[in-house]
MMTF fields as JSON, N, C-alpha, C and O atoms, coordinates in Angstrom:
{
  "mmtfVersion": "1.0.0",
  "mmtfProducer": "UNKNOWN",
  "numBonds": 471,
  "numAtoms": 472,
  "numGroups": 118,
  "numChains": 1,
  "numModels": 1,
  "chainsPerModel": [1],
  "groupsPerChain": [118],
  "chainIdList": ["A"],
  "bondAtomList": [4, 2, 8, 6, 12, 10, 16, 14, 20, 18, 24, 22, 28, 26, 32, 30, 36, 34, 40, 38, 44, 42, 48, 46, 52, 50, 56, 54, 60, 58, 64, 62, 68, 66, 72, 70, 76, 74, 80, 78, 84, 82, 88, 86, 92, 90, 96, 94, 100, 98, 104, 102, 108, 106, 112, 110, 116, 114, 120, 118, 124, 122, 128, 126, 132, 130, 136, 134, 140, 138, 144, 142, 148, 146, 152, 150, 156, 154, 160, 158, 164, 162, 168, 166, 172, 170, 176, 174, 180, 178, 184, 182, 188, 186, 192, 190, 196, 194, 200, 198, 204, 202, 208, 206, 212, 210, 216, 214, 220, 218, 224, 222, 228, 226, 232, 230, 236, 234, 240, 238, 244, 242, 248, 246, 252, 250, 256, 254, 260, 258, 264, 262, 268, 266, 272, 270, 276, 274, 280, 278, 284, 282, 288, 286, 292, 290, 296, 294, 300, 298, 304, 302, 308, 306, 312, 310, 316, 314, 320, 318, 324, 322, 328, 326, 332, 330, 336, 334, 340, 338, 344, 342, 348, 346, 352, 350, 356, 354, 360, 358, 364, 362, 368, 366, 372, 370, 376, 374, 380, 378, 384, 382, 388, 386, 392, 390, 396, 394, 400, 398, 404, 402, 408, 406, 412, 410, 416, 414, 420, 418, 424, 422, 428, 426, 432, 430, 436, 434, 440, 438, 444, 442, 448, 446, 452, 450, 456, 454, 460, 458, 464, 462, 468, 466],
  "bondOrderList": [1, 1, 1, 1, 1, 1, 1, 1, 1, 1, 1, 1, 1, 1, 1, 1, 1, 1, 1, 1, 1, 1, 1, 1, 1, 1, 1, 1, 1, 1, 1, 1, 1, 1, 1, 1, 1, 1, 1, 1, 1, 1, 1, 1, 1, 1, 1, 1, 1, 1, 1, 1, 1, 1, 1, 1, 1, 1, 1, 1, 1, 1, 1, 1, 1, 1, 1, 1, 1, 1, 1, 1, 1, 1, 1, 1, 1, 1, 1, 1, 1, 1, 1, 1, 1, 1, 1, 1, 1, 1, 1, 1, 1, 1, 1, 1, 1, 1, 1, 1, 1, 1, 1, 1, 1, 1, 1, 1, 1, 1, 1, 1, 1, 1, 1, 1, 1],
  "groupList": [{"groupName": "MET", "atomNameList": ["N", "CA", "C", "O"], "elementList": ["N", "C", "C", "O"], "formalChargeList": [0, 0, 0, 0], "bondAtomList": [1, 0, 2, 1, 3, 2], "bondOrderList": [1, 1, 2], "singleLetterCode": "M", "chemCompType": "L-PEPTIDE LINKING"}, {"groupName": "ASN", "atomNameList": ["N", "CA", "C", "O"], "elementList": ["N", "C", "C", "O"], "formalChargeList": [0, 0, 0, 0], "bondAtomList": [1, 0, 2, 1, 3, 2], "bondOrderList": [1, 1, 2], "singleLetterCode": "N", "chemCompType": "L-PEPTIDE LINKING"}, {"groupName": "GLY", "atomNameList": ["N", "CA", "C", "O"], "elementList": ["N", "C", "C", "O"], "formalChargeList": [0, 0, 0, 0], "bondAtomList": [1, 0, 2, 1, 3, 2], "bondOrderList": [1, 1, 2], "singleLetterCode": "G", "chemCompType": "PEPTIDE LINKING"}, {"groupName": "TYR", "atomNameList": ["N", "CA", "C", "O"], "elementList": ["N", "C", "C", "O"], "formalChargeList": [0, 0, 0, 0], "bondAtomList": [1, 0, 2, 1, 3, 2], "bondOrderList": [1, 1, 2], "singleLetterCode": "Y", "chemCompType": "L-PEPTIDE LINKING"}, {"groupName": "LYS", "atomNameList": ["N", "CA", "C", "O"], "elementList": ["N", "C", "C", "O"], "formalChargeList": [0, 0, 0, 0], "bondAtomList": [1, 0, 2, 1, 3, 2], "bondOrderList": [1, 1, 2], "singleLetterCode": "K", "chemCompType": "L-PEPTIDE LINKING"}, {"groupName": "ASP", "atomNameList": ["N", "CA", "C", "O"], "elementList": ["N", "C", "C", "O"], "formalChargeList": [0, 0, 0, 0], "bondAtomList": [1, 0, 2, 1, 3, 2], "bondOrderList": [1, 1, 2], "singleLetterCode": "D", "chemCompType": "L-PEPTIDE LINKING"}, {"groupName": "LEU", "atomNameList": ["N", "CA", "C", "O"], "elementList": ["N", "C", "C", "O"], "formalChargeList": [0, 0, 0, 0], "bondAtomList": [1, 0, 2, 1, 3, 2], "bondOrderList": [1, 1, 2], "singleLetterCode": "L", "chemCompType": "L-PEPTIDE LINKING"}, {"groupName": "ARG", "atomNameList": ["N", "CA", "C", "O"], "elementList": ["N", "C", "C", "O"], "formalChargeList": [0, 0, 0, 0], "bondAtomList": [1, 0, 2, 1, 3, 2], "bondOrderList": [1, 1, 2], "singleLetterCode": "R", "chemCompType": "L-PEPTIDE LINKING"}, {"groupName": "VAL", "atomNameList": ["N", "CA", "C", "O"], "elementList": ["N", "C", "C", "O"], "formalChargeList": [0, 0, 0, 0], "bondAtomList": [1, 0, 2, 1, 3, 2], "bondOrderList": [1, 1, 2], "singleLetterCode": "V", "chemCompType": "L-PEPTIDE LINKING"}, {"groupName": "TRP", "atomNameList": ["N", "CA", "C", "O"], "elementList": ["N", "C", "C", "O"], "formalChargeList": [0, 0, 0, 0], "bondAtomList": [1, 0, 2, 1, 3, 2], "bondOrderList": [1, 1, 2], "singleLetterCode": "W", "chemCompType": "L-PEPTIDE LINKING"}, {"groupName": "GLN", "atomNameList": ["N", "CA", "C", "O"], "elementList": ["N", "C", "C", "O"], "formalChargeList": [0, 0, 0, 0], "bondAtomList": [1, 0, 2, 1, 3, 2], "bondOrderList": [1, 1, 2], "singleLetterCode": "Q", "chemCompType": "L-PEPTIDE LINKING"}, {"groupName": "SER", "atomNameList": ["N", "CA", "C", "O"], "elementList": ["N", "C", "C", "O"], "formalChargeList": [0, 0, 0, 0], "bondAtomList": [1, 0, 2, 1, 3, 2], "bondOrderList": [1, 1, 2], "singleLetterCode": "S", "chemCompType": "L-PEPTIDE LINKING"}, {"groupName": "ILE", "atomNameList": ["N", "CA", "C", "O"], "elementList": ["N", "C", "C", "O"], "formalChargeList": [0, 0, 0, 0], "bondAtomList": [1, 0, 2, 1, 3, 2], "bondOrderList": [1, 1, 2], "singleLetterCode": "I", "chemCompType": "L-PEPTIDE LINKING"}, {"groupName": "GLU", "atomNameList": ["N", "CA", "C", "O"], "elementList": ["N", "C", "C", "O"], "formalChargeList": [0, 0, 0, 0], "bondAtomList": [1, 0, 2, 1, 3, 2], "bondOrderList": [1, 1, 2], "singleLetterCode": "E", "chemCompType": "L-PEPTIDE LINKING"}, {"groupName": "PHE", "atomNameList": ["N", "CA", "C", "O"], "elementList": ["N", "C", "C", "O"], "formalChargeList": [0, 0, 0, 0], "bondAtomList": [1, 0, 2, 1, 3, 2], "bondOrderList": [1, 1, 2], "singleLetterCode": "F", "chemCompType": "L-PEPTIDE LINKING"}, {"groupName": "ALA", "atomNameList": ["N", "CA", "C", "O"], "elementList": ["N", "C", "C", "O"], "formalChargeList": [0, 0, 0, 0], "bondAtomList": [1, 0, 2, 1, 3, 2], "bondOrderList": [1, 1, 2], "singleLetterCode": "A", "chemCompType": "L-PEPTIDE LINKING"}, {"groupName": "CYS", "atomNameList": ["N", "CA", "C", "O"], "elementList": ["N", "C", "C", "O"], "formalChargeList": [0, 0, 0, 0], "bondAtomList": [1, 0, 2, 1, 3, 2], "bondOrderList": [1, 1, 2], "singleLetterCode": "C", "chemCompType": "L-PEPTIDE LINKING"}, {"groupName": "HIS", "atomNameList": ["N", "CA", "C", "O"], "elementList": ["N", "C", "C", "O"], "formalChargeList": [0, 0, 0, 0], "bondAtomList": [1, 0, 2, 1, 3, 2], "bondOrderList": [1, 1, 2], "singleLetterCode": "H", "chemCompType": "L-PEPTIDE LINKING"}, {"groupName": "PRO", "atomNameList": ["N", "CA", "C", "O"], "elementList": ["N", "C", "C", "O"], "formalChargeList": [0, 0, 0, 0], "bondAtomList": [1, 0, 2, 1, 3, 2], "bondOrderList": [1, 1, 2], "singleLetterCode": "P", "chemCompType": "L-PEPTIDE LINKING"}, {"groupName": "THR", "atomNameList": ["N", "CA", "C", "O"], "elementList": ["N", "C", "C", "O"], "formalChargeList": [0, 0, 0, 0], "bondAtomList": [1, 0, 2, 1, 3, 2], "bondOrderList": [1, 1, 2], "singleLetterCode": "T", "chemCompType": "L-PEPTIDE LINKING"}],
  "groupTypeList": [0, 1, 2, 3, 4, 5, 6, 7, 8, 9, 10, 10, 11, 12, 13, 14, 15, 7, 7, 16, 17, 10, 6, 6, 17, 5, 6, 18, 18, 13, 6, 7, 3, 11, 6, 2, 5, 10, 12, 7, 7, 15, 11, 12, 11, 12, 18, 11, 1, 6, 15, 13, 2, 14, 2, 7, 17, 11, 4, 1, 13, 0, 4, 7, 14, 15, 7, 12, 11, 6, 2, 11, 11, 3, 13, 6, 13, 19, 10, 12, 12, 6, 6, 4, 11, 14, 5, 8, 10, 18, 11, 6, 6, 13, 1, 12, 12, 10, 0, 13, 18, 16, 6, 10, 11, 12, 12, 7, 0, 6, 8, 4, 6, 12, 7, 11, 6, 1],
  "groupIdList": [1, 2, 3, 4, 5, 6, 7, 8, 9, 10, 11, 12, 13, 14, 15, 16, 17, 18, 19, 20, 21, 22, 23, 24, 25, 26, 27, 28, 29, 30, 31, 32, 33, 34, 35, 36, 37, 38, 39, 40, 41, 42, 43, 44, 45, 46, 47, 48, 49, 50, 51, 52, 53, 54, 55, 56, 57, 58, 59, 60, 61, 62, 63, 64, 65, 66, 67, 68, 69, 70, 71, 72, 73, 74, 75, 76, 77, 78, 79, 80, 81, 82, 83, 84, 85, 86, 87, 88, 89, 90, 91, 92, 93, 94, 95, 96, 97, 98, 99, 100, 101, 102, 103, 104, 105, 106, 107, 108, 109, 110, 111, 112, 113, 114, 115, 116, 117, 118],
  "secStructList": [7, 7, 1, 4, 4, 4, 7, 2, 2, 2, 2, 2, 2, 2, 2, 2, 2, 2, 2, 2, 2, 2, 2, 2, 6, 6, 1, 7, 2, 2, 2, 2, 6, 6, 2, 2, 2, 2, 2, 2, 2, 2, 2, 2, 2, 2, 2, 2, 2, 2, 2, 2, 2, 2, 2, 6, 6, 7, 2, 2, 2, 2, 2, 2, 2, 2, 2, 2, 2, 2, 2, 2, 2, 2, 2, 2, 2, 2, 2, 2, 2, 2, 2, 2, 2, 1, 7, 7, 7, 2, 2, 2, 2, 2, 2, 2, 2, 2, 2, 2, 2, 2, 2, 2, 2, 2, 2, 2, 2, 2, 2, 2, 2, 2, 2, 2, 6, 7],
  "xCoordList": [0.972, 1.817, 2.38, 1.638, 3.698, 4.364, 4.504, 4.594, 4.523, 4.708, 4.478, 4.303, 4.482, 4.227, 5.287, 5.015, 6.491, 7.557, 7.281, 7.904, 6.35, 5.96, 4.953, 4.73, 4.345, 3.369, 4.083, 5.003, 3.658, 4.271, 4.095, 4.987, 2.943, 2.692, 3.647, 4.076, 3.981, 4.945, 6.321, 7.005, 6.725, 8.031, 8.149, 9.162, 7.112, 7.157, 7.114, 7.749, 6.368, 6.294, 7.596, 7.935, 8.319, 9.656, 10.582, 11.289, 10.569, 11.409, 10.983, 11.828, 9.682, 9.189, 9.638, 10.054, 9.56, 10.003, 11.497, 11.93, 12.277, 13.721, 13.972, 14.817, 13.245, 13.41, 12.974, 13.595, 11.921, 11.483, 12.586, 12.863, 13.207, 14.27, 15.446, 16.018, 15.808, 16.889, 16.51, 17.323, 15.289, 14.79, 14.799, 15.107, 14.468, 14.338, 15.666, 15.681, 16.764, 18.079, 18.31, 19.092, 17.632, 17.819, 16.846, 16.907, 15.953, 15.0, 15.691, 16.647, 15.225, 15.748, 15.367, 14.328, 16.202, 15.966, 14.565, 13.998, 14.005, 12.679, 11.588, 10.541, 11.813, 10.862, 11.259, 10.401, 12.551, 13.05, 12.511, 12.198, 12.405, 12.032, 10.546, 10.11, 9.769, 8.322, 7.651, 7.294, 7.489, 6.857, 7.691, 7.14, 8.994, 9.872, 9.658, 9.626, 9.51, 9.258, 7.918, 7.799, 6.914, 5.602, 5.698, 5.115, 6.424, 6.607, 7.35, 6.991, 8.362, 9.144, 8.239, 8.266, 7.443, 6.579, 5.51, 5.26, 4.889, 3.84, 4.41, 3.786, 5.594, 6.182, 6.576, 6.468, 7.024, 7.375, 6.122, 6.141, 5.049, 3.802, 3.199, 2.584, 3.368, 2.719, 3.203, 2.379, 4.494, 4.918, 4.842, 4.61, 5.035, 5.004, 3.629, 3.523, 2.583, 1.232, 0.854, 0.116, 1.344, 1.104, 1.739, 1.125, 2.958, 3.643, 2.907, 2.721, 2.492, 1.784, 0.463, 0.127, -0.28, -1.547, -1.354, -2.133, -0.318, -0.035, 0.308, -0.084, 1.04, 1.46, 0.338, 0.521, -0.807, -1.956, -2.664, -3.506, -2.333, -2.88, -4.406, -5.033, -4.986, -6.438, -6.764, -6.19, -7.693, -8.086, -8.643, -8.335, -9.457, -10.027, -8.955, -9.017, -7.983, -6.891, -6.016, -5.569, -5.773, -4.987, -5.696, -5.069, -7.015, -7.79, -7.734, -7.584, -7.854, -7.812, -6.476, -6.446, -5.377, -4.057, -3.758, -3.027, -4.316, -4.173, -4.894, -4.427, -6.024, -6.739, -5.918, -5.909, -5.239, -4.367, -3.249, -2.908, -2.68, -1.644, -2.191, -1.508, -3.417, -4.044, -4.223, -3.978, -4.646, -4.776, -3.448, -3.386, -2.387, -1.05, -0.628, 0.062, -1.042, -0.722, -1.382, -0.764, -2.645, -3.345, -2.762, -2.673, -2.371, -1.699, -0.41, -0.121, 0.347, 1.606, 1.364, 2.127, 0.317, -0.025, -0.283, 0.171, -1.005, -1.291, -0.02, 0.151, 0.868, 2.125, 3.002, 3.697, 2.974, 3.739, 3.154, 3.894, 1.831, 1.191, 1.629, 1.958, 1.63, 2.086, 3.542, 3.899, 4.378, 5.805, 6.046, 6.921, 5.277, 5.431, 5.043, 5.473, 4.24, 3.8, 4.847, 4.728, 5.874, 6.935, 8.027, 8.153, 8.794, 9.892, 11.092, 11.859, 11.245, 12.366, 13.211, 12.789, 14.4, 15.311, 14.621, 13.876, 14.861, 14.233, 14.53, 13.65, 15.749, 16.08, 15.291, 14.877, 15.086, 14.294, 12.836, 12.206, 12.314, 10.939, 10.758, 9.746, 11.732, 11.673, 11.634, 10.867, 12.455, 12.465, 11.129, 10.643, 10.544, 9.241, 8.191, 7.411, 8.182, 7.209, 7.392, 6.413, 8.634, 8.915, 8.429, 8.193, 8.276, 7.844, 6.326, 5.833, 5.601, 4.134, 3.522, 2.624, 3.96, 3.366, 3.564, 2.691, 4.693, 4.946, 3.943, 3.407, 3.695, 2.724, 1.325, 0.577, 0.969, -0.341, -0.468, -1.54, 0.62, 0.63, 0.42, -0.327, 1.069, 0.906, -0.545, -1.118, -1.14, -2.541, -3.45, -4.332, -3.238, -4.062, -3.908, -4.89, -2.669, -2.446, -3.097, -3.637, -3.053, -3.694, -5.206, -5.825, -5.795, -7.243, -7.596, -8.571, -6.803, -7.038, -6.878, -7.672, -5.869, -5.658, -6.85, -7.347, -7.304, -8.442, -9.682, -10.405, -9.933, -11.091, -10.981, -11.982, -9.77, -9.587, -9.81, -10.057, -9.724, -9.913, -11.372, -11.699, -12.25, -13.689, -14.349, -15.55],
  "yCoordList": [-1.92, -0.822, -0.114, 0.279, 0.041, 0.65, 2.156, 2.844, 2.664, 4.103, 4.499, 3.656, 5.789, 6.29, 5.829, 5.723, 5.556, 5.111, 3.724, 3.322, 2.998, 1.683, 1.782, 0.806, 2.945, 3.127, 3.124, 3.911, 2.243, 2.187, 3.501, 3.931, 4.134, 5.404, 6.485, 7.34, 6.456, 7.432, 7.166, 8.097, 5.896, 5.536, 5.97, 6.543, 5.693, 6.066, 7.577, 8.109, 8.267, 9.719, 10.395, 11.453, 9.814, 10.321, 10.193, 11.136, 9.027, 8.803, 9.724, 10.252, 9.916, 10.79, 12.233, 12.911, 12.704, 14.069, 14.228, 15.26, 13.208, 13.251, 13.359, 14.14, 12.582, 12.627, 13.977, 14.493, 14.544, 15.881, 16.902, 17.724, 16.854, 17.816, 17.67, 18.668, 16.441, 16.226, 16.769, 17.4, 16.523, 16.963, 18.486, 19.025, 19.168, 20.627, 21.336, 22.479, 20.681, 21.287, 21.517, 22.387, 20.74, 20.842, 21.812, 22.02, 22.399, 23.351, 24.651, 25.055, 25.309, 26.645, 27.6, 27.421, 28.605, 29.503, 30.106, 30.248, 30.459, 31.093, 30.14, 30.594, 28.837, 27.856, 27.377, 27.059, 27.329, 26.805, 27.597, 27.023, 28.902, 29.739, 30.05, 30.768, 29.538, 29.733, 28.37, 27.947, 27.702, 26.391, 25.378, 24.508, 25.492, 24.579, 24.648, 23.618, 25.86, 26.013, 25.402, 24.794, 25.565, 24.969, 23.445, 22.792, 22.887, 21.434, 20.95, 19.929, 21.67, 21.307, 21.26, 20.289, 22.302, 22.361, 21.262, 20.618, 21.055, 20.031, 18.635, 17.811, 18.371, 17.034, 16.777, 15.649, 17.802, 17.668, 17.505, 16.814, 18.14, 18.127, 16.73, 16.413, 15.909, 14.589, 13.736, 13.355, 13.42, 12.6, 13.347, 12.736, 14.652, 15.432, 15.386, 15.224, 15.526, 15.48, 14.084, 13.937, 13.067, 11.705, 11.511, 10.935, 11.989, 11.867, 12.656, 12.168, 13.87, 14.691, 14.037, 13.992, 13.535, 12.873, 11.663, 11.435, 10.887, 9.714, 10.134, 9.478, 11.229, 11.711, 12.269, 12.473, 12.517, 13.038, 11.943, 12.241, 10.684, 9.531, 9.508, 9.156, 9.88, 9.874, 9.451, 9.961, 8.514, 8.029, 9.168, 9.263, 10.027, 11.148, 12.136, 12.66, 12.387, 13.297, 12.676, 13.367, 11.374, 10.698, 10.814, 11.084, 10.607, 10.711, 12.146, 12.351, 13.123, 14.527, 14.859, 15.492, 14.439, 14.741, 13.902, 14.348, 12.698, 11.901, 12.6, 12.571, 13.222, 13.99, 15.198, 15.542, 15.832, 16.957, 16.456, 17.108, 15.297, 14.695, 14.396, 14.608, 13.905, 13.617, 14.908, 14.936, 15.968, 17.26, 17.739, 18.256, 17.57, 17.948, 17.102, 17.587, 15.84, 14.957, 15.439, 15.451, 15.837, 16.356, 17.696, 17.983, 18.503, 19.769, 19.487, 20.142, 18.524, 18.151, 17.577, 17.85, 16.793, 16.249, 17.388, 17.336, 18.4, 19.559, 20.318, 20.759, 20.473, 21.182, 20.423, 21.036, 19.109, 18.304, 18.448, 18.538, 18.469, 18.695, 20.046, 20.155, 21.063, 22.392, 22.363, 22.919, 21.714, 21.652, 20.998, 21.426, 19.97, 19.292, 20.197, 19.968, 21.216, 22.107, 23.159, 23.834, 23.298, 24.261, 23.623, 22.4, 24.463, 24.001, 23.693, 24.588, 22.413, 21.991, 20.987, 20.465, 20.728, 19.782, 18.423, 17.994, 17.753, 16.436, 15.437, 14.666, 15.44, 14.494, 14.811, 13.903, 16.094, 16.503, 16.088, 15.578, 16.304, 15.912, 14.405, 13.955, 13.636, 12.18, 11.793, 10.911, 12.445, 12.167, 12.521, 11.8, 13.627, 14.04, 12.979, 12.576, 12.538, 11.537, 10.222, 9.547, 9.862, 8.622, 8.685, 7.644, 9.885, 10.031, 9.925, 9.654, 10.135, 10.161, 8.864, 8.944, 7.675, 6.456, 6.344, 5.837, 6.81, 6.784, 7.68, 7.298, 8.856, 9.761, 9.145, 9.247, 8.512, 7.856, 6.743, 6.54, 6.029, 4.986, 5.586, 5.035, 6.701, 7.389, 7.824, 7.651, 8.381, 8.812, 7.62, 7.721, 6.501, 5.308, 4.827, 4.466, 4.823, 4.381, 5.327, 4.881, 6.626, 7.587, 7.393, 7.429, 7.19, 6.947, 5.695, 5.686, 4.648, 3.397, 3.611, 3.093, 4.359, 4.645, 5.407, 5.07, 6.422, 7.222, 6.346, 6.446, 5.497, 4.587, 3.638, 3.327, 3.182, 2.247, 2.923, 2.247, 4.235, 4.973, 5.361, 5.944, 5.046, 5.348, 4.341, 4.433],
  "zCoordList": [16.645, 16.186, 17.42, 18.32, 17.441, 18.589, 18.48, 19.496, 17.288, 17.11, 15.667, 14.788, 15.448, 14.094, 13.105, 11.909, 13.592, 12.69, 12.113, 11.13, 12.723, 12.208, 11.071, 10.354, 10.899, 9.821, 8.472, 8.245, 7.592, 6.259, 5.507, 4.775, 5.692, 5.015, 5.521, 4.746, 6.806, 7.344, 6.732, 6.309, 6.686, 6.13, 4.673, 4.271, 3.883, 2.465, 2.275, 1.365, 3.132, 2.978, 3.397, 2.867, 4.324, 4.679, 3.469, 3.114, 2.85, 1.666, 0.525, -0.197, 0.364, -0.696, -0.456, -1.395, 0.774, 1.099, 0.818, 0.304, 1.155, 0.888, -0.613, -1.05, -1.394, -2.855, -3.417, -4.346, -2.862, -3.3, -3.076, -3.95, -1.922, -1.615, -2.571, -3.008, -2.897, -3.861, -5.229, -5.904, -5.625, -6.921, -7.038, -8.101, -5.969, -6.009, -6.251, -6.707, -5.955, -6.215, -7.701, -8.085, -8.536, -9.984, -10.656, -11.868, -9.869, -10.453, -10.827, -10.164, -11.871, -12.173, -11.03, -10.396, -10.769, -9.626, -9.571, -8.488, -10.714, -10.697, -10.207, -9.744, -10.301, -9.773, -8.384, -7.561, -8.128, -6.854, -5.666, -4.623, -5.823, -4.688, -4.632, -3.733, -5.549, -5.5, -5.366, -4.266, -6.473, -6.473, -5.683, -5.009, -5.766, -5.033, -3.532, -2.86, -3.001, -1.566, -1.168, -0.105, -2.022, -1.752, -1.735, -0.868, -2.681, -2.739, -1.502, -0.917, -1.115, 0.071, 1.304, 2.061, 1.503, 2.688, 2.669, 3.688, 1.521, 1.442, 1.676, 2.345, 1.127, 1.294, 2.749, 3.23, 3.44, 4.86, 5.716, 6.735, 5.3, 6.06, 6.19, 7.208, 5.183, 5.193, 6.373, 7.205, 6.484, 7.622, 8.953, 9.996, 8.92, 10.163, 10.817, 12.032, 10.022, 10.579, 11.047, 12.021, 10.373, 10.854, 12.232, 13.13, 12.39, 13.678, 14.759, 15.873, 14.426, 15.413, 15.817, 17.0, 14.842, 15.156, 16.047, 16.973, 15.769, 16.588, 18.014, 18.979, 18.131, 19.444, 20.297, 21.497, 19.709, 20.463, 21.257, 22.103, 20.994, 21.729, 21.727, 22.726, 20.611, 20.464, 19.039, 18.076, 18.922, 17.601, 16.748, 15.559, 17.349, 16.594, 16.146, 15.034, 16.999, 16.632, 15.548, 14.633, 15.653, 14.619, 13.279, 12.255, 13.292, 12.057, 11.511, 10.306, 12.395, 11.963, 11.302, 10.246, 11.916, 11.358, 10.111, 9.227, 10.037, 8.807, 7.658, 6.519, 7.955, 6.925, 6.476, 5.294, 7.408, 7.042, 6.129, 5.142, 6.463, 5.608, 4.22, 3.218, 4.163, 2.871, 2.075, 0.868, 2.747, 2.073, 1.521, 0.406, 2.295, 1.826, 0.631, -0.266, 0.619, -0.512, -1.791, -2.856, -1.677, -2.859, -3.299, -4.493, -2.332, -2.654, -3.424, -4.426, -2.955, -3.598, -4.991, -5.918, -5.139, -6.45, -7.444, -8.587, -7.005, -7.856, -8.2, -9.336, -7.234, -7.477, -8.467, -9.277, -8.407, -9.363, -10.768, -11.748, -10.862, -12.164, -12.725, -13.905, -11.883, -12.316, -12.752, -13.79, -11.956, -12.259, -13.615, -14.366, -13.926, -15.22, -16.384, -17.514, -16.124, -17.202, -17.56, -18.582, -16.719, -16.997, -17.854, -17.921, -18.492, -19.334, -18.437, -18.082, -18.074, -17.233, -18.005, -19.036, -17.495, -18.136, -18.308, -17.427, -19.422, -19.641, -18.52, -18.135, -17.997, -16.922, -15.65, -14.929, -15.381, -14.221, -14.411, -13.485, -15.591, -15.892, -15.717, -15.179, -16.168, -16.019, -14.543, -14.155, -13.715, -12.275, -11.629, -10.759, -12.057, -11.527, -11.853, -10.99, -13.095, -13.542, -12.779, -12.461, -12.489, -11.759, -10.312, -9.699, -9.758, -8.367, -8.205, -7.109, -9.276, -9.175, -8.63, -7.793, -9.061, -8.495, -6.978, -6.274, -6.485, -5.041, -4.312, -3.272, -4.854, -4.239, -4.28, -3.308, -5.389, -5.48, -4.441, -3.871, -4.197, -3.176, -1.787, -0.979, -1.511, -0.224, -0.05, 1.026, -1.091, -1.025, -0.708, 0.145, -1.389, -1.129, 0.313, 0.961, 0.811, 2.189, 3.189, 4.202, 2.917, 3.822, 3.84, 4.903, 2.682, 2.611, 3.415, 4.166, 3.253, 3.982, 5.492, 6.278, 5.894, 7.315, 7.888, 8.963, 7.178, 7.649, 7.785, 8.777, 6.807, 6.876, 8.066, 8.713, 8.351, 9.469, 10.821, 11.82, 10.854, 12.106, 12.338, 13.372, 11.388, 11.552, 12.465, 12.719]
}
């Protein structure tokens, strides 16, 4: 592996964050500026922490930052569950539901990465 950009989990989390940002434009204002901001920050945190951990040039630091990314993933999973509980447009709800398997894939890859660093 030459860099963090080669990590499949980083690549998928970048795409997931981009999709989250697109999705948030369709939220009603009362959700966009509360839950939407939380979703935005958590989705950005996942690839950002992977990059930072890789840049520390230490296996222990990489593992620590991968754990932070995993925590952000679980935070995001909870925020998506909350978002689904609100009365949102059916098309928006469908898009949210379609994103869940991607997030589950990211979580699995992060767990695998952390285990490989032990």
